[in-house]
Amino acid sequence: MSSSPVHAVVCRDLSFAWPDGTAVLDHLDAAFGAGHTGLVGRNGSDKSTLLRLIAGELNPAGGALSVSGEVASLPQHLPLDTARTVGDLLGITARRRALHAITAGDASVDQFYALDDDWDVEGRALAVLTRFGVPAELDRTVGTLSGGEAVLTGIAGLLLRRAAITLLDEPTNNLDRPARDVLYRAVETWPGVLIVVSHDRELLECIDQTAELRDGSIRTYGGTFAAYQQVLATEQEAAERLVRNAEGSLALERRQQIEAQTKLDRRARTGRKAEREKRVDKAEAHKRRAQAQVSAAKYRGLQSDRVESAREALTAAEDNVREDDRIKITLPRTAVPNGRTVLVLDDVVVRGPERIALRGRNGSGKTTLLRRILRERPGVPVGYLPQRLDVLDPALSVLDNVRADAGSATPHEIRAELARFLLRGDRVEQRAATLSGGERFRATLACLLLADPAPQLLLLDEPTNNLDLDSVEQLVAALRAYRGALIVASHDEALLAELRITRDWELDGGLRDVGA
């Protein structure tokens, strides 16, 4: 792999908060050296925010951020002006314009300055587009590109820039299998410093080291994602063993405390009986009882200290065990009886709780077909999860976004449901525009599944985009329990296998039902 011995990113005591005062990063120390780093962490751990700080899109509230060299970045949600051209998205329009002006006879200094000695800019651009499987048409409008083609074009533009430091935020979103393979090969040989945020396991196997952002701190592990997982598994096994040992020690100390108290009580009764039988005078009896009480208090204190020490040891052991929350989704009132007609699309009919995989390469029209189904209003309630999560009103809170579709549900009921999507407390009142990619997904999913009436046909367009691995597992579990009809467009073969697909639709110049 190619790497730079010089360029690096260093965060010292870095802090950041949103304008409303919500703290995001607090006194973070981190360093990204030469080579390729996979930045991982649960949704909401603010990985994307850290990348935006490194890219200079956000300003730290405190601490220092040192970046050596030019930074180029691919955001998680690529902003697309559909009227712009592929050349614009590649970032080469000014140089192309200058090149054309010079070749037409304009020898002004401004044109040569704009070209920046990049005489082969068009040839390099066409070559990288061809390499990435995108039509090599620089004047084509972005609106004619599929989501995957737009992402690949954005990545191609980063290669053309040849920046010292490159940031990729969930670059495999919307990419079909061939396109992902192209990206994997590109990442393996990417020049300079590369920092990748992704939940794509295969992509994370193409990097040199893994850095985890968790609870506001970063820990770096040498090796790929698989090596990182192995280290975590070993550490967690040891941590859980320590918890079991600490639980055993605490139980033993508590048992010994009870036995000690029983022994003290028995000794006290025996002492009082002996005093009565020996007819000890009151002063001597009082002295003996006082001495016994002091001795008993010390003994009880010793036992209590041992119990407390064992309890503290258990707490310390438990702190090292990860107890990550996961979304808990149920889909009530979604059942569709076998045989009921759910959708008639041209000469294709969907009946009952069928599970259909919509397949096709980027640009084949999968998203267009799902939107057509939505427009034609099938005879059952429909829920649609779009590929680009733009259905939330960014100015409204999560609670108000869900309330818009939740019918007569009260705010208290909605809050209780949102908690199952790991949206709790102040997060529920947070504006949708400030959510992380994973939080935005969960809020969108909540709007979909908490709607009244509940969807009996789900249309899912690349549903695992922006989800961490734990959330993907929970989404799969929920969809496997879903009893309505399901049409899912996805390049994630592992997801399709888990969903127990019953039929395949292939888009290749038209819709073809290839059956089970």
Coordinates of C-alpha atoms in Angstrom, one line a residue:
M1 CA 0.0 0.0 0.0
S2 CA 1.1 3.5 -0.8
S3 CA 1.5 5.8 2.2
S4 CA 2.9 9.2 3.2
P5 CA 5.7 9.4 5.9
V6 CA 4.9 13.1 6.5
H7 CA 1.2 14.0 6.4
A8 CA -0.9 13.4 9.5
V9 CA -3.9 14.6 11.5
V10 CA -3.5 15.3 15.2
C11 CA -6.2 16.2 17.7
R12 CA -5.2 17.6 21.1
D13 CA -7.8 18.2 23.8
L14 CA -10.3 18.7 20.9
S15 CA -13.9 19.8 21.8
F16 CA -16.9 20.6 19.7
A17 CA -20.5 21.5 20.5
W18 CA -23.5 22.3 18.3
P19 CA -24.9 25.9 18.4
D20 CA -27.6 24.9 20.8
G21 CA -24.9 23.9 23.3
T22 CA -25.1 20.1 22.7
A23 CA -21.6 18.7 23.4
V24 CA -20.4 16.3 20.8
L25 CA -16.7 15.8 21.3
D26 CA -15.1 16.7 24.7
H27 CA -11.3 16.9 25.2
L28 CA -10.5 14.3 22.5
D29 CA -7.0 13.2 21.8
A30 CA -6.3 11.3 18.6
A31 CA -3.7 10.9 15.9
F32 CA -4.0 9.6 12.4
G33 CA -0.6 8.7 10.8
A34 CA 0.5 7.6 7.4
G35 CA -1.4 4.9 5.6
H36 CA -5.0 3.8 5.7
T37 CA -7.2 4.0 8.9
G38 CA -10.7 2.6 9.3
L39 CA -12.6 4.8 11.8
V40 CA -15.4 2.7 13.4
G41 CA -17.9 3.2 16.2
R42 CA -21.6 3.0 16.9
N43 CA -24.0 5.3 15.2
G44 CA -24.2 8.6 17.1
S45 CA -20.5 8.4 18.3
D46 CA -19.9 11.4 16.0
K47 CA -17.5 9.9 13.5
S48 CA -18.9 12.1 10.7
T49 CA -18.5 15.2 12.9
L50 CA -14.9 14.4 13.5
L51 CA -14.3 14.0 9.8
R52 CA -16.0 17.4 9.2
L53 CA -13.7 19.0 11.8
I54 CA -10.7 17.5 10.0
A55 CA -12.0 18.7 6.7
G56 CA -12.3 22.2 8.1
E57 CA -16.1 22.3 7.6
L58 CA -16.6 22.8 11.3
N59 CA -14.6 24.8 13.8
P60 CA -13.5 23.3 17.2
A61 CA -14.8 24.9 20.3
G62 CA -11.6 24.1 22.1
G63 CA -8.3 22.3 21.9
A64 CA -6.1 22.1 18.8
L65 CA -6.5 20.3 15.5
S66 CA -3.3 20.0 13.3
V67 CA -3.7 18.9 9.7
S68 CA -0.6 18.6 7.5
G69 CA -1.4 18.9 3.9
E70 CA -4.5 19.4 1.7
V71 CA -7.6 17.5 2.7
A72 CA -10.2 16.1 0.3
S73 CA -13.4 14.5 1.6
L74 CA -16.4 12.5 0.5
P75 CA -19.4 13.3 2.8
Q76 CA -21.8 10.6 3.9
H77 CA -24.6 12.4 2.1
L78 CA -23.2 13.7 -1.1
P79 CA -24.9 17.1 -1.9
L80 CA -26.2 16.8 -5.4
D81 CA -27.3 19.7 -7.6
T82 CA -29.0 17.8 -10.4
A83 CA -28.3 20.7 -12.9
R84 CA -24.5 20.4 -12.4
T85 CA -22.4 18.3 -14.6
V86 CA -20.1 15.3 -14.0
G87 CA -17.2 17.6 -14.6
D88 CA -18.5 19.8 -11.8
L89 CA -18.8 16.8 -9.5
L90 CA -15.3 15.8 -10.3
G91 CA -14.1 19.3 -9.5
I92 CA -12.4 19.9 -12.9
T93 CA -14.7 22.4 -14.6
A94 CA -12.5 25.4 -14.1
R95 CA -9.4 23.6 -15.4
R96 CA -11.4 22.3 -18.4
R97 CA -12.6 25.7 -19.2
A98 CA -9.1 27.1 -19.0
L99 CA -7.8 24.3 -21.2
H100 CA -10.4 24.9 -23.8
A101 CA -9.7 28.7 -23.7
I102 CA -6.0 28.2 -24.1
T103 CA -6.4 25.7 -27.0
A104 CA -8.7 28.3 -28.7
G105 CA -6.0 30.9 -28.5
D106 CA -6.5 32.7 -25.2
A107 CA -2.9 32.9 -23.8
S108 CA -3.8 35.1 -20.8
V109 CA -2.0 34.5 -17.5
D110 CA -5.4 33.9 -15.7
Q111 CA -6.1 30.9 -18.0
F112 CA -2.7 29.3 -17.3
Y113 CA -3.1 30.0 -13.6
A114 CA -6.6 28.3 -13.6
L115 CA -5.2 25.3 -15.6
D116 CA -2.4 24.8 -13.0
D117 CA -0.3 22.9 -15.5
D118 CA -2.9 20.1 -15.6
W119 CA -2.8 19.6 -19.4
D120 CA -4.1 16.1 -19.3
V121 CA -7.0 16.8 -16.9
E122 CA -9.7 15.6 -19.3
G123 CA -7.8 12.4 -20.2
R124 CA -7.2 11.6 -16.6
A125 CA -10.8 12.3 -15.7
L126 CA -12.2 10.0 -18.5
A127 CA -9.7 7.3 -17.5
V128 CA -10.7 7.3 -13.9
L129 CA -14.5 7.3 -14.8
T130 CA -14.0 4.3 -17.0
R131 CA -12.0 2.6 -14.3
F132 CA -14.9 3.2 -11.9
G133 CA -17.5 2.0 -14.4
V134 CA -19.2 5.4 -14.8
P135 CA -20.1 6.6 -18.3
A136 CA -17.2 8.8 -19.4
E137 CA -19.3 11.9 -20.3
L138 CA -18.0 15.0 -18.5
D139 CA -20.9 17.2 -19.6
R140 CA -23.6 14.8 -18.5
T141 CA -25.8 16.3 -15.8
V142 CA -25.7 14.9 -12.3
G143 CA -29.5 14.4 -12.3
T144 CA -29.1 11.6 -14.9
L145 CA -26.8 9.6 -12.6
S146 CA -27.9 6.9 -10.2
G147 CA -27.0 7.2 -6.5
G148 CA -24.2 4.7 -6.9
E149 CA -22.8 6.5 -10.0
A150 CA -22.9 9.8 -8.2
V151 CA -20.9 8.3 -5.3
L152 CA -18.3 6.7 -7.6
T153 CA -18.0 10.0 -9.5
G154 CA -17.3 11.8 -6.2
I155 CA -14.7 9.3 -5.3
A156 CA -13.1 9.6 -8.8
G157 CA -12.9 13.3 -8.2
L158 CA -10.9 12.7 -5.0
L159 CA -8.4 10.6 -6.9
L160 CA -8.1 13.4 -9.4
R161 CA -7.3 15.9 -6.7
R162 CA -4.4 13.9 -5.4
A163 CA -4.8 15.4 -1.9
A164 CA -2.4 14.5 0.9
I165 CA -5.2 13.5 3.2
T166 CA -8.5 11.9 2.0
L167 CA -11.6 11.3 4.1
L168 CA -14.3 8.9 3.0
D169 CA -17.6 8.7 5.0
E170 CA -19.6 5.6 4.2
P171 CA -18.4 5.4 0.6
T172 CA -20.1 2.1 -0.2
N173 CA -23.6 3.4 0.3
N174 CA -25.6 2.9 -2.8
L175 CA -22.9 1.0 -4.6
D176 CA -23.7 -2.3 -6.4
R177 CA -21.4 -5.3 -6.1
P178 CA -19.2 -4.5 -9.1
A179 CA -18.8 -0.9 -8.0
R180 CA -17.9 -2.0 -4.5
D181 CA -15.2 -4.2 -5.9
V182 CA -13.8 -1.3 -7.9
L183 CA -13.7 0.8 -4.7
Y184 CA -12.0 -1.9 -2.7
R185 CA -9.2 -2.1 -5.2
A186 CA -8.9 1.7 -5.3
V187 CA -8.7 1.9 -1.5
E188 CA -6.0 -0.8 -1.4
T189 CA -3.7 1.4 -3.5
W190 CA -4.9 4.9 -2.4
P191 CA -2.1 7.4 -2.1
G192 CA -1.3 9.4 1.0
V193 CA -3.2 9.4 4.3
L194 CA -6.7 7.8 4.1
I195 CA -9.4 7.8 6.8
V196 CA -12.5 5.7 6.1
V197 CA -15.7 5.7 8.1
S198 CA -17.7 2.6 7.2
H199 CA -19.8 -0.3 8.4
D200 CA -18.8 -2.3 5.3
R201 CA -16.7 -5.2 6.6
E202 CA -15.0 -6.0 3.3
L203 CA -14.0 -2.4 2.9
L204 CA -12.5 -2.3 6.4
E205 CA -10.4 -5.4 5.5
C206 CA -8.6 -3.1 2.9
I207 CA -7.1 -0.8 5.5
D208 CA -3.9 -0.9 7.7
Q209 CA -5.3 -0.1 11.1
T210 CA -8.6 0.4 12.9
A211 CA -9.5 3.3 15.2
E212 CA -12.6 3.1 17.4
L213 CA -14.4 6.2 18.5
R214 CA -16.3 5.3 21.7
D215 CA -17.5 7.3 24.6
G216 CA -15.7 10.4 23.4
S217 CA -12.2 8.8 23.1
I218 CA -10.3 7.0 20.3
R219 CA -8.3 3.8 20.6
T220 CA -6.3 2.6 17.7
Y221 CA -5.8 -1.1 16.9
G222 CA -3.2 -2.4 14.5
G223 CA -4.6 -4.4 11.7
T224 CA -7.9 -4.7 9.8
F225 CA -11.5 -4.8 11.2
A226 CA -11.3 -8.6 11.7
A227 CA -8.2 -8.2 13.8
Y228 CA -9.9 -5.4 15.8
Q229 CA -12.9 -7.7 16.4
Q230 CA -10.6 -10.5 17.6
V231 CA -8.9 -8.2 20.1
L232 CA -12.3 -7.0 21.4
A233 CA -13.6 -10.5 21.7
T234 CA -10.5 -11.6 23.7
E235 CA -10.8 -8.5 25.9
Q236 CA -14.5 -9.0 26.5
E237 CA -14.1 -12.6 27.3
A238 CA -11.5 -11.7 29.9
A239 CA -13.7 -8.8 31.2
E240 CA -16.7 -11.1 31.6
R241 CA -14.5 -13.7 33.4
L242 CA -13.5 -11.0 35.8
V243 CA -17.1 -10.1 36.4
R244 CA -18.0 -13.7 37.2
N245 CA -15.0 -13.9 39.6
A246 CA -16.0 -10.6 41.2
E247 CA -19.6 -11.7 41.6
G248 CA -18.4 -14.9 43.3
S249 CA -16.1 -12.9 45.6
L250 CA -19.0 -10.5 46.5
A251 CA -21.3 -13.4 47.2
L252 CA -18.7 -15.1 49.4
E253 CA -18.1 -11.9 51.4
R254 CA -21.8 -11.3 51.9
R255 CA -22.2 -14.9 53.1
Q256 CA -19.3 -14.5 55.5
Q257 CA -20.8 -11.2 56.7
I258 CA -24.0 -13.0 57.6
E259 CA -22.2 -15.8 59.3
A260 CA -20.1 -13.3 61.3
Q261 CA -23.3 -11.5 62.4
T262 CA -24.8 -14.8 63.4
K263 CA -21.7 -15.6 65.4
L264 CA -21.7 -12.2 67.2
D265 CA -25.4 -12.6 68.0
R266 CA -24.8 -16.1 69.4
R267 CA -21.8 -14.8 71.5
A268 CA -23.8 -12.0 72.9
R269 CA -26.6 -14.3 74.0
T270 CA -24.1 -16.6 75.6
G271 CA -22.4 -13.7 77.4
R272 CA -25.7 -12.5 78.9
K273 CA -26.6 -16.0 80.0
A274 CA -23.2 -16.4 81.7
E275 CA -23.6 -13.1 83.5
R276 CA -27.0 -14.2 84.9
E277 CA -25.7 -17.6 86.0
K278 CA -22.5 -16.2 87.6
R279 CA -24.4 -13.3 89.1
V280 CA -21.8 -10.7 88.0
D281 CA -22.4 -7.3 89.5
K282 CA -23.9 -4.6 87.3
A283 CA -20.7 -2.5 86.9
E284 CA -18.7 -5.5 85.8
A285 CA -21.4 -6.7 83.5
H286 CA -21.7 -3.3 81.9
K287 CA -17.9 -3.2 81.4
R288 CA -17.9 -6.6 79.7
R289 CA -20.8 -5.7 77.4
A290 CA -19.1 -2.5 76.4
Q291 CA -15.9 -4.3 75.5
A292 CA -17.8 -6.9 73.6
Q293 CA -19.7 -4.2 71.7
V294 CA -16.5 -2.5 70.7
S295 CA -15.0 -5.8 69.6
A296 CA -18.2 -6.7 67.7
A297 CA -18.3 -3.2 66.0
K298 CA -14.7 -3.6 64.8
Y299 CA -15.5 -7.1 63.5
R300 CA -18.7 -5.9 61.7
G301 CA -16.7 -3.0 60.2
L302 CA -14.1 -5.4 58.9
Q303 CA -16.7 -7.5 57.3
S304 CA -18.5 -4.5 55.8
D305 CA -15.2 -3.2 54.4
R306 CA -14.6 -6.6 52.8
V307 CA -18.1 -6.6 51.2
E308 CA -17.7 -3.0 50.0
S309 CA -14.3 -3.8 48.5
A310 CA -15.8 -6.8 46.7
R311 CA -18.7 -4.6 45.5
E312 CA -16.3 -2.0 44.1
A313 CA -14.2 -4.7 42.4
L314 CA -17.4 -6.0 40.7
T315 CA -18.4 -2.4 39.6
A316 CA -14.9 -1.9 38.1
A317 CA -15.1 -5.3 36.3
E318 CA -18.6 -4.5 35.0
D319 CA -17.3 -1.1 33.6
N320 CA -15.0 -3.0 31.3
V321 CA -17.8 -5.1 29.8
R322 CA -19.6 -3.5 26.8
E323 CA -23.3 -3.4 27.1
D324 CA -24.3 -1.8 23.8
D325 CA -27.9 -0.9 23.2
R326 CA -29.6 -2.2 20.1
I327 CA -32.7 -1.0 18.4
K328 CA -35.7 -3.1 19.3
I329 CA -38.3 -3.0 16.5
T330 CA -41.7 -4.6 16.4
L331 CA -44.1 -4.3 13.4
P332 CA -47.7 -4.5 14.8
R333 CA -50.8 -4.8 12.6
T334 CA -48.8 -5.6 9.5
A335 CA -50.1 -9.1 8.7
V336 CA -51.3 -9.8 5.1
P337 CA -53.3 -13.0 4.6
N338 CA -51.9 -15.5 2.1
G339 CA -53.4 -15.0 -1.3
R340 CA -54.5 -11.4 -0.8
T341 CA -53.5 -9.3 -3.7
V342 CA -51.2 -6.6 -2.5
L343 CA -49.8 -5.1 -5.7
V344 CA -50.5 -5.4 -9.5
L345 CA -47.6 -4.0 -11.5
D346 CA -48.0 -4.4 -15.3
D347 CA -48.2 -8.2 -15.6
V348 CA -46.6 -8.9 -12.2
V349 CA -48.8 -9.6 -9.1
V350 CA -47.7 -9.7 -5.5
R351 CA -50.0 -11.7 -3.2
G352 CA -49.8 -12.2 0.6
P353 CA -46.6 -11.7 2.7
E354 CA -44.2 -12.3 -0.1
R355 CA -40.5 -11.2 0.2
I356 CA -39.1 -9.9 -3.1
A357 CA -35.5 -8.8 -3.9
L358 CA -35.3 -6.1 -6.5
R359 CA -32.0 -6.6 -8.2
G360 CA -30.1 -4.7 -10.9
R361 CA -26.9 -2.7 -11.4
N362 CA -26.5 1.0 -10.5
G363 CA -28.6 3.0 -12.9
S364 CA -30.9 0.2 -13.8
G365 CA -33.9 2.0 -12.3
K366 CA -34.6 0.3 -9.0
T367 CA -35.3 3.5 -7.1
T368 CA -37.5 4.7 -10.0
L369 CA -39.5 1.5 -9.8
L370 CA -40.0 1.7 -6.1
R371 CA -41.3 5.3 -6.4
R372 CA -43.6 4.2 -9.2
I373 CA -45.1 1.6 -6.9
L374 CA -45.6 4.3 -4.2
R375 CA -47.3 6.6 -6.7
E376 CA -49.7 3.9 -7.9
R377 CA -51.1 3.5 -4.3
P378 CA -51.5 -0.3 -3.9
G379 CA -54.6 -1.5 -2.0
V380 CA -52.8 -1.8 1.4
P381 CA -51.0 0.8 3.5
V382 CA -47.5 1.3 2.1
G383 CA -44.2 2.3 3.9
Y384 CA -41.3 3.6 1.9
L385 CA -37.7 3.9 3.1
P386 CA -35.8 5.9 0.5
Q387 CA -32.1 5.4 -0.4
R388 CA -31.4 9.1 0.5
L389 CA -32.8 9.9 3.9
D390 CA -34.5 13.1 2.9
V391 CA -38.0 12.5 4.2
L392 CA -37.5 14.1 7.6
D393 CA -38.3 17.8 8.0
P394 CA -34.8 19.1 9.1
A395 CA -36.3 22.0 11.0
L396 CA -38.6 19.8 13.1
S397 CA -37.7 17.7 16.1
V398 CA -37.6 13.9 15.9
L399 CA -40.8 13.9 18.0
D400 CA -42.7 16.3 15.7
N401 CA -41.5 14.4 12.6
V402 CA -43.0 11.2 14.0
R403 CA -46.2 12.9 15.3
A404 CA -46.9 14.0 11.7
D405 CA -47.7 10.4 10.7
A406 CA -48.6 8.8 14.0
G407 CA -52.3 9.6 14.0
S408 CA -53.8 9.9 17.4
A409 CA -50.7 8.7 19.4
T410 CA -49.8 10.9 22.3
P411 CA -46.4 12.5 22.8
H412 CA -45.8 10.1 25.7
E413 CA -46.7 7.1 23.6
I414 CA -44.4 8.2 20.8
R415 CA -41.5 8.8 23.2
A416 CA -41.9 5.3 24.5
E417 CA -41.8 3.9 21.0
L418 CA -38.8 6.1 20.0
A419 CA -36.9 4.7 23.0
R420 CA -37.0 1.3 21.1
F421 CA -35.1 3.0 18.3
L422 CA -32.5 4.4 20.8
L423 CA -33.9 7.9 20.5
R424 CA -34.3 9.0 24.1
G425 CA -34.4 12.0 26.3
D426 CA -33.1 15.2 24.7
R427 CA -32.5 13.3 21.4
V428 CA -36.2 13.2 20.9
E429 CA -36.4 17.0 21.0
Q430 CA -33.3 17.5 18.7
R431 CA -33.8 18.9 15.3
A432 CA -33.6 16.3 12.5
A433 CA -30.9 18.4 10.8
T434 CA -28.4 17.7 13.7
L435 CA -28.8 13.9 13.7
S436 CA -26.0 11.6 12.8
G437 CA -26.5 9.3 9.8
G438 CA -27.5 6.4 11.9
E439 CA -29.8 8.5 14.1
R440 CA -31.4 9.9 10.9
F441 CA -32.0 6.4 9.7
R442 CA -33.6 5.3 13.0
A443 CA -35.8 8.4 13.1
T444 CA -36.9 7.8 9.5
L445 CA -37.6 4.1 10.3
A446 CA -39.6 5.3 13.3
C447 CA -41.7 7.6 11.1
L448 CA -42.3 4.6 8.8
L449 CA -43.1 1.9 11.3
L450 CA -45.1 4.1 13.8
A451 CA -47.4 5.5 11.1
D452 CA -51.1 5.0 11.4
P453 CA -52.2 2.9 9.6
A454 CA -49.3 0.5 9.9
P455 CA -47.6 -0.5 6.6
Q456 CA -48.6 -3.8 5.1
L457 CA -46.3 -3.3 2.1
L458 CA -42.7 -2.2 2.8
L459 CA -40.6 -0.7 0.1
L460 CA -36.9 -0.6 1.2
D461 CA -34.2 1.1 -0.9
E462 CA -30.7 0.1 0.3
P463 CA -31.9 -0.1 4.0
T464 CA -28.6 -0.9 5.5
N465 CA -26.9 2.3 4.4
N466 CA -25.6 4.3 7.4
L467 CA -26.4 1.5 9.9
D468 CA -23.8 0.1 12.3
L469 CA -23.4 -3.6 12.4
D470 CA -25.5 -4.1 15.6
S471 CA -28.4 -2.1 14.1
V472 CA -28.2 -4.2 10.9
E473 CA -28.6 -7.3 12.9
Q474 CA -31.7 -5.8 14.7
L475 CA -33.2 -4.6 11.5
V476 CA -32.8 -8.1 10.0
A477 CA -34.5 -9.6 13.1
A478 CA -37.4 -7.2 12.8
L479 CA -37.9 -7.7 9.1
R480 CA -37.8 -11.5 9.4
A481 CA -40.7 -11.2 11.9
Y482 CA -42.6 -8.9 9.6
R483 CA -45.8 -10.5 8.3
G484 CA -46.6 -8.1 5.5
A485 CA -45.3 -7.9 1.9
L486 CA -41.7 -6.7 1.4
I487 CA -39.9 -5.4 -1.7
V488 CA -36.2 -4.6 -1.0
A489 CA -33.7 -3.1 -3.3
S490 CA -30.2 -3.9 -1.9
H491 CA -26.7 -4.8 -3.0
D492 CA -26.1 -6.4 0.4
E493 CA -26.3 -10.1 -0.4
A494 CA -25.9 -11.0 3.3
L495 CA -29.0 -9.0 4.1
L496 CA -31.0 -10.6 1.3
A497 CA -30.0 -14.1 2.5
E498 CA -31.1 -13.2 6.1
L499 CA -34.5 -11.9 5.0
R500 CA -35.4 -15.3 3.4
I501 CA -36.3 -13.8 0.0
T502 CA -39.1 -15.8 -1.8
R503 CA -38.9 -14.1 -5.2
D504 CA -36.4 -12.2 -7.3
W505 CA -37.2 -9.3 -9.7
E506 CA -34.4 -8.3 -12.1
L507 CA -34.2 -4.9 -13.7
D508 CA -32.2 -5.0 -17.0
G509 CA -33.9 -2.8 -19.6
G510 CA -37.3 -3.8 -18.1
L511 CA -38.8 -5.7 -15.1
R512 CA -38.4 -9.5 -15.2
D513 CA -39.8 -11.8 -12.6
V514 CA -37.3 -14.6 -12.2
G515 CA -39.3 -16.3 -9.4
A516 CA -38.0 -18.0 -6.4

